[in-house]
Coordinates of N, CA, C and O in Angstrom, one line a residue:
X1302 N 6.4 -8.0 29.5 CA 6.6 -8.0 28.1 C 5.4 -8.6 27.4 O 4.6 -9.5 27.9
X1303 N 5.2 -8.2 26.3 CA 3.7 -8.4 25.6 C 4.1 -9.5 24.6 O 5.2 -9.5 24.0
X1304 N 3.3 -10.1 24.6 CA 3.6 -11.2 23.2 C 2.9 -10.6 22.2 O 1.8 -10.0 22.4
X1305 N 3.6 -10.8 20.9 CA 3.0 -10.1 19.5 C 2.7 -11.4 18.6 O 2.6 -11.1 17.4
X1306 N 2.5 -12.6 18.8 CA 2.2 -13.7 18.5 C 0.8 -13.9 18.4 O 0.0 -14.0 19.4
X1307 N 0.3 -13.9 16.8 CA -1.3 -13.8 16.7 C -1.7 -15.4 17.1 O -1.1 -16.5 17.3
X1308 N -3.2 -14.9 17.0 CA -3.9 -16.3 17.6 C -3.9 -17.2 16.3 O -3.6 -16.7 15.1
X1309 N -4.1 -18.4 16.6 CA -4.2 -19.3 15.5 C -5.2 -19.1 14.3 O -5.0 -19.1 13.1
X1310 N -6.2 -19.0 14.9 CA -7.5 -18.4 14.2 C -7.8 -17.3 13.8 O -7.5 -16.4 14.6
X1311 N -8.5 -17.0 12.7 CA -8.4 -15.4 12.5 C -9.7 -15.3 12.7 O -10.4 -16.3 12.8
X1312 N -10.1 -14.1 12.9 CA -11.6 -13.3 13.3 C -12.6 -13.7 12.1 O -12.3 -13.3 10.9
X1313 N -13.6 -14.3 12.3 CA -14.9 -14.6 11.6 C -15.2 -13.4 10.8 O -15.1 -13.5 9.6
X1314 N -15.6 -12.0 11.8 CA -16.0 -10.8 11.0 C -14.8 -10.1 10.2 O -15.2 -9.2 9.4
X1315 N -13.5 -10.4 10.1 CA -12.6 -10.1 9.6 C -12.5 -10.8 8.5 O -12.0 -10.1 7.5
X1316 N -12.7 -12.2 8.3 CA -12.6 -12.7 7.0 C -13.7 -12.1 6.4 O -13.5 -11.8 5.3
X1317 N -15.0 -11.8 6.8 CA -16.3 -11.6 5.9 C -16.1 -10.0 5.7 O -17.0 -9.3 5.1
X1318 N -15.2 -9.4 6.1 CA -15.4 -7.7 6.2 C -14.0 -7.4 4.6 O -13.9 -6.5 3.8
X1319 N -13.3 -8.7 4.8 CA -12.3 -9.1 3.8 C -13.1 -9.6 2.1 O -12.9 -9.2 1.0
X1320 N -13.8 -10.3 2.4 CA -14.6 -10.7 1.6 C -15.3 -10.0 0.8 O -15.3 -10.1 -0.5
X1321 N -16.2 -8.9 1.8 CA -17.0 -8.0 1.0 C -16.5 -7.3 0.3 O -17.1 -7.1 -0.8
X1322 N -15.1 -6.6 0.7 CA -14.1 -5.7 0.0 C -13.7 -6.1 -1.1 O -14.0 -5.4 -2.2
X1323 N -12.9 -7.3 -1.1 CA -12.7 -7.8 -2.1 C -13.9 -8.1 -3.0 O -13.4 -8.2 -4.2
X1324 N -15.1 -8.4 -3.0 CA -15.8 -8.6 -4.0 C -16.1 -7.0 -4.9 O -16.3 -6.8 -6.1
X1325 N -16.2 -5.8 -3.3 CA -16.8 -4.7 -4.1 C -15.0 -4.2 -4.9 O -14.9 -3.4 -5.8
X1326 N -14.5 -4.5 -4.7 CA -13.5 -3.9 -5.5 C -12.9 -4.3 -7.0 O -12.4 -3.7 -7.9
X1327 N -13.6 -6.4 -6.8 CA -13.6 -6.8 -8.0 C -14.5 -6.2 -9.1 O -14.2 -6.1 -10.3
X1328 N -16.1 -5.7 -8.1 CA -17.3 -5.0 -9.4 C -17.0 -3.9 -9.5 O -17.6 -3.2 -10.3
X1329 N -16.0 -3.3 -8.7 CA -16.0 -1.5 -9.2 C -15.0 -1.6 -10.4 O -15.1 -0.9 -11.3
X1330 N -13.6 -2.7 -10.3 CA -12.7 -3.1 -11.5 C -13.5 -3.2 -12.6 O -13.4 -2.4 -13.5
X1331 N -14.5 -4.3 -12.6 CA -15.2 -4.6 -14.1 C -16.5 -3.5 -14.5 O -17.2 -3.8 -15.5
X1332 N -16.6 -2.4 -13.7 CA -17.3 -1.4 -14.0 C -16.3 -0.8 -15.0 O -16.1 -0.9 -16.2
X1333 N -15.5 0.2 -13.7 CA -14.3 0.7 -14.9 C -13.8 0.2 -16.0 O -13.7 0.9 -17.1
X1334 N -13.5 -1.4 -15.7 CA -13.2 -2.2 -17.1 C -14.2 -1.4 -18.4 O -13.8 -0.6 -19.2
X1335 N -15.6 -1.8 -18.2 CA -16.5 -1.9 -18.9 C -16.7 -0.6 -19.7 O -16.9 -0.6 -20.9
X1336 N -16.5 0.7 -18.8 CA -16.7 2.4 -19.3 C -15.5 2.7 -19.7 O -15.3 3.9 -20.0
X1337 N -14.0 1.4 -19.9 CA -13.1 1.7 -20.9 C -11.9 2.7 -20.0 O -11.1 3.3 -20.7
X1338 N -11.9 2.6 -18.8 CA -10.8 3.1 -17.2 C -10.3 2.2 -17.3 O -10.6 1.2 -16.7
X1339 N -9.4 2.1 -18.2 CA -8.7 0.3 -17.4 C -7.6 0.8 -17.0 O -7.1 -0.1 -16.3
X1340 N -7.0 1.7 -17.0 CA -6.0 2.3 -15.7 C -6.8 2.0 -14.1 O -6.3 1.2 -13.3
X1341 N -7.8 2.8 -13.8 CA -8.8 2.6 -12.7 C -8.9 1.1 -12.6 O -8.5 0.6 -11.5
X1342 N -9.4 0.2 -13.6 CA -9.5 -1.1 -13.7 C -8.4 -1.8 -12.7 O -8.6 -2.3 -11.6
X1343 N -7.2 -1.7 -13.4 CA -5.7 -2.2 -13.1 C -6.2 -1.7 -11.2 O -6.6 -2.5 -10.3
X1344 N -6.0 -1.2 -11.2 CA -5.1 -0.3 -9.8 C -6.7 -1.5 -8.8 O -6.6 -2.2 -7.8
X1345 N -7.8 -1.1 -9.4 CA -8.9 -1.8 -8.6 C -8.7 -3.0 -8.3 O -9.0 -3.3 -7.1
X1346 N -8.2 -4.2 -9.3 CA -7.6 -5.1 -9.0 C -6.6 -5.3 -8.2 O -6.4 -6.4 -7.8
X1347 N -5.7 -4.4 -7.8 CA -4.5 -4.6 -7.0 C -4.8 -4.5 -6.1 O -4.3 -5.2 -5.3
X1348 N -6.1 -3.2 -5.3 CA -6.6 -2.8 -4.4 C -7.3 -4.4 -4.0 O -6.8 -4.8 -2.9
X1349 N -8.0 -5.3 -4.6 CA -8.7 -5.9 -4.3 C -7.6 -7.6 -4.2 O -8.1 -8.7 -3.9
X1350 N -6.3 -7.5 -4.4 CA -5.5 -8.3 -4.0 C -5.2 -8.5 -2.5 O -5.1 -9.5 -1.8
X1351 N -4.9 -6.9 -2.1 CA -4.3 -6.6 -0.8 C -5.4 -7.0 0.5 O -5.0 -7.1 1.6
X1352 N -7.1 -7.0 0.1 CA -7.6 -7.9 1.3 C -8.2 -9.1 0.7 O -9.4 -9.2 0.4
X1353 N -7.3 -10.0 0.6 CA -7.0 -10.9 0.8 C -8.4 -11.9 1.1 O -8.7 -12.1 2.3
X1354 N -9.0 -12.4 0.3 CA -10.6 -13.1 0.7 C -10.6 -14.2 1.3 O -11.6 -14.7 1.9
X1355 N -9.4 -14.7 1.2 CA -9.1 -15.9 2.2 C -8.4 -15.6 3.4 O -8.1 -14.5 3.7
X1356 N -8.2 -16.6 4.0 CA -8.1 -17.0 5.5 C -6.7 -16.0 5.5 O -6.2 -16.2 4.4
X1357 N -5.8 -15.1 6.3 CA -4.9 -14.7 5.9 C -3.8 -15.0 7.0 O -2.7 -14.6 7.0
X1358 N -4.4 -16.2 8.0 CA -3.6 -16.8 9.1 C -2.6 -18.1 8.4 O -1.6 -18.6 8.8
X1359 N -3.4 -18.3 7.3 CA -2.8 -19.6 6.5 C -1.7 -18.9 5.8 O -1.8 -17.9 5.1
X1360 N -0.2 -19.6 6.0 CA 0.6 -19.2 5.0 C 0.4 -19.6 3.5 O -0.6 -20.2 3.3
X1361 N 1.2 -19.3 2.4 CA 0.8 -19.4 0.9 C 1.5 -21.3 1.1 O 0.9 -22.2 0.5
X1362 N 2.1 -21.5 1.5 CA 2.5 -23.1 1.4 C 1.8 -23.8 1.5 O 1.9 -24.8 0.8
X1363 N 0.7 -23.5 2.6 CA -0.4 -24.1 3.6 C -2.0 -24.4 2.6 O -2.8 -25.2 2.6
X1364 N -1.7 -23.3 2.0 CA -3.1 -22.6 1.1 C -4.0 -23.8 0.4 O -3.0 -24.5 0.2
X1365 N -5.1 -24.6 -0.2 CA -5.7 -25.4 -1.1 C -5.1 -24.9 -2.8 O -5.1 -23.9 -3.5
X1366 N -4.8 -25.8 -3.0 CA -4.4 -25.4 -4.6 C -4.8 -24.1 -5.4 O -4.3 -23.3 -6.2
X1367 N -6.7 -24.3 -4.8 CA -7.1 -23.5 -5.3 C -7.6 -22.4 -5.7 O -8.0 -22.0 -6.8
X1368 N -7.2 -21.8 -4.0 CA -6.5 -20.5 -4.0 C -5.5 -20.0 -3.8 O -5.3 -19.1 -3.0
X1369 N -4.5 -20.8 -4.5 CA -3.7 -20.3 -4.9 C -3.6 -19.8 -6.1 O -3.1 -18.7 -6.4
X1370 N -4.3 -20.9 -6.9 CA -4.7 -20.4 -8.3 C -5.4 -19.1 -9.1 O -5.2 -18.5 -10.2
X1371 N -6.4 -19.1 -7.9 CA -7.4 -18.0 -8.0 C -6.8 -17.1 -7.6 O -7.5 -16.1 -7.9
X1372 N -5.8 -16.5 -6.9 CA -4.5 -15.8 -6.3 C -4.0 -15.2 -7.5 O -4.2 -14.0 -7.9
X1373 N -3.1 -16.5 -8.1 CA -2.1 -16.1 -9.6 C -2.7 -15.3 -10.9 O -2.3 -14.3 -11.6
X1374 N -4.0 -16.2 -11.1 CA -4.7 -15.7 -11.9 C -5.7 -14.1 -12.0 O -6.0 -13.5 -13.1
X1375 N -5.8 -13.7 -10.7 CA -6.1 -12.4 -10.2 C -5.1 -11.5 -10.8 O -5.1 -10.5 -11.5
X1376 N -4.0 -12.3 -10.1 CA -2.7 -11.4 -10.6 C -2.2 -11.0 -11.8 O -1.7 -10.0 -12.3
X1377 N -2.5 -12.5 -12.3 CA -2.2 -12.1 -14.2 C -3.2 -11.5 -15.0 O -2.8 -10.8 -15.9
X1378 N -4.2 -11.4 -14.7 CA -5.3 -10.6 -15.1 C -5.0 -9.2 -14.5 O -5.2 -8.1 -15.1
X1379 N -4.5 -9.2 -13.2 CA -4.4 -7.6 -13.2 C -3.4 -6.6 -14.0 O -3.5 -5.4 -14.4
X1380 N -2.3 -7.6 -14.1 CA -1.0 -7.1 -14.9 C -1.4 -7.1 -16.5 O -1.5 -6.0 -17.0
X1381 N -1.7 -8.2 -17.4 CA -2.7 -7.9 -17.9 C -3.2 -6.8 -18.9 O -2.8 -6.3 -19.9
X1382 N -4.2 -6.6 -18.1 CA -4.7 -5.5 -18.2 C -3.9 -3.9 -17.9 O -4.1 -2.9 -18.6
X1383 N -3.1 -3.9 -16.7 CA -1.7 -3.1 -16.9 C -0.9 -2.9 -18.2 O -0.7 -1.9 -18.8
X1384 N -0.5 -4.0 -18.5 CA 0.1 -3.9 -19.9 C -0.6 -3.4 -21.3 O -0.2 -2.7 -22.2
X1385 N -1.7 -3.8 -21.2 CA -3.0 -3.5 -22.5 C -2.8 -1.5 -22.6 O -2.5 -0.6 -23.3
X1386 N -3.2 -1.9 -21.0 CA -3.2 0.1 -20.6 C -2.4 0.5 -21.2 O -2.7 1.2 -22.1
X1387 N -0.9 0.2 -20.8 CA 0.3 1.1 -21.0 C 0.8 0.8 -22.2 O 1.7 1.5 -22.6
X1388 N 0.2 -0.7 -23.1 CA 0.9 -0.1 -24.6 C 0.0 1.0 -25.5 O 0.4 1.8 -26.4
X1389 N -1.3 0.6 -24.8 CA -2.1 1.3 -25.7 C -1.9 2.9 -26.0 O -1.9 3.4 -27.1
X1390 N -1.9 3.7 -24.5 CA -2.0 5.0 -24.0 C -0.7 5.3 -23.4 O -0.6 6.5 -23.3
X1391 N 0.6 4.6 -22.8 CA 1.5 4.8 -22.2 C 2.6 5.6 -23.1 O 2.3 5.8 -24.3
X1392 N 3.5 6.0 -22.7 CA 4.5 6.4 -23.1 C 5.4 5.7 -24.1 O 6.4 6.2 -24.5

């Protein structure tokens, strides 16, 4: 029987392959932002939640305040800008 129990540590190239993503996903968001896509905007931000730039072995309990913060704030800015979208242009 196989253990499915990850290692303590996560993969070096995996945090940095996490990183890059998330940064290009943050500049392709404030592109879109910028040429006035803030639907594109929104969705790029969510994309760029899901890899995660920090350590992703750490539970959220475990996490430095500080990203957590930078977490929440991500998020409120992505919704945000969701909301702006959909009063502006939405149904």
């Amino acid at each position: 029987m196989r253990s499915t129990h990850q290692s303590a540590s996560a993969n070096p190239l995996s945090n940095k392959v996490n990183r890059i993503l998330y940064g290009a996903f943050v500049l392709l968001s404030l592109y879109f932002g910028l040429t006035g896509s803030y639907e594109d905007s929104a969705v790029n931000l969510g994309i760029a939640l899901i890899v995660d730039p920090f350590d992703q072995t750490v539970r959220w309990d475990n996490r430095p305040r500080w990203q957590r913060g930078w977490l929440i704030v991500h998020l409120l800015i992505m919704v945000g800008i969701g909301v702006v979208y959909w009063r502006t242009f939405g149904a």
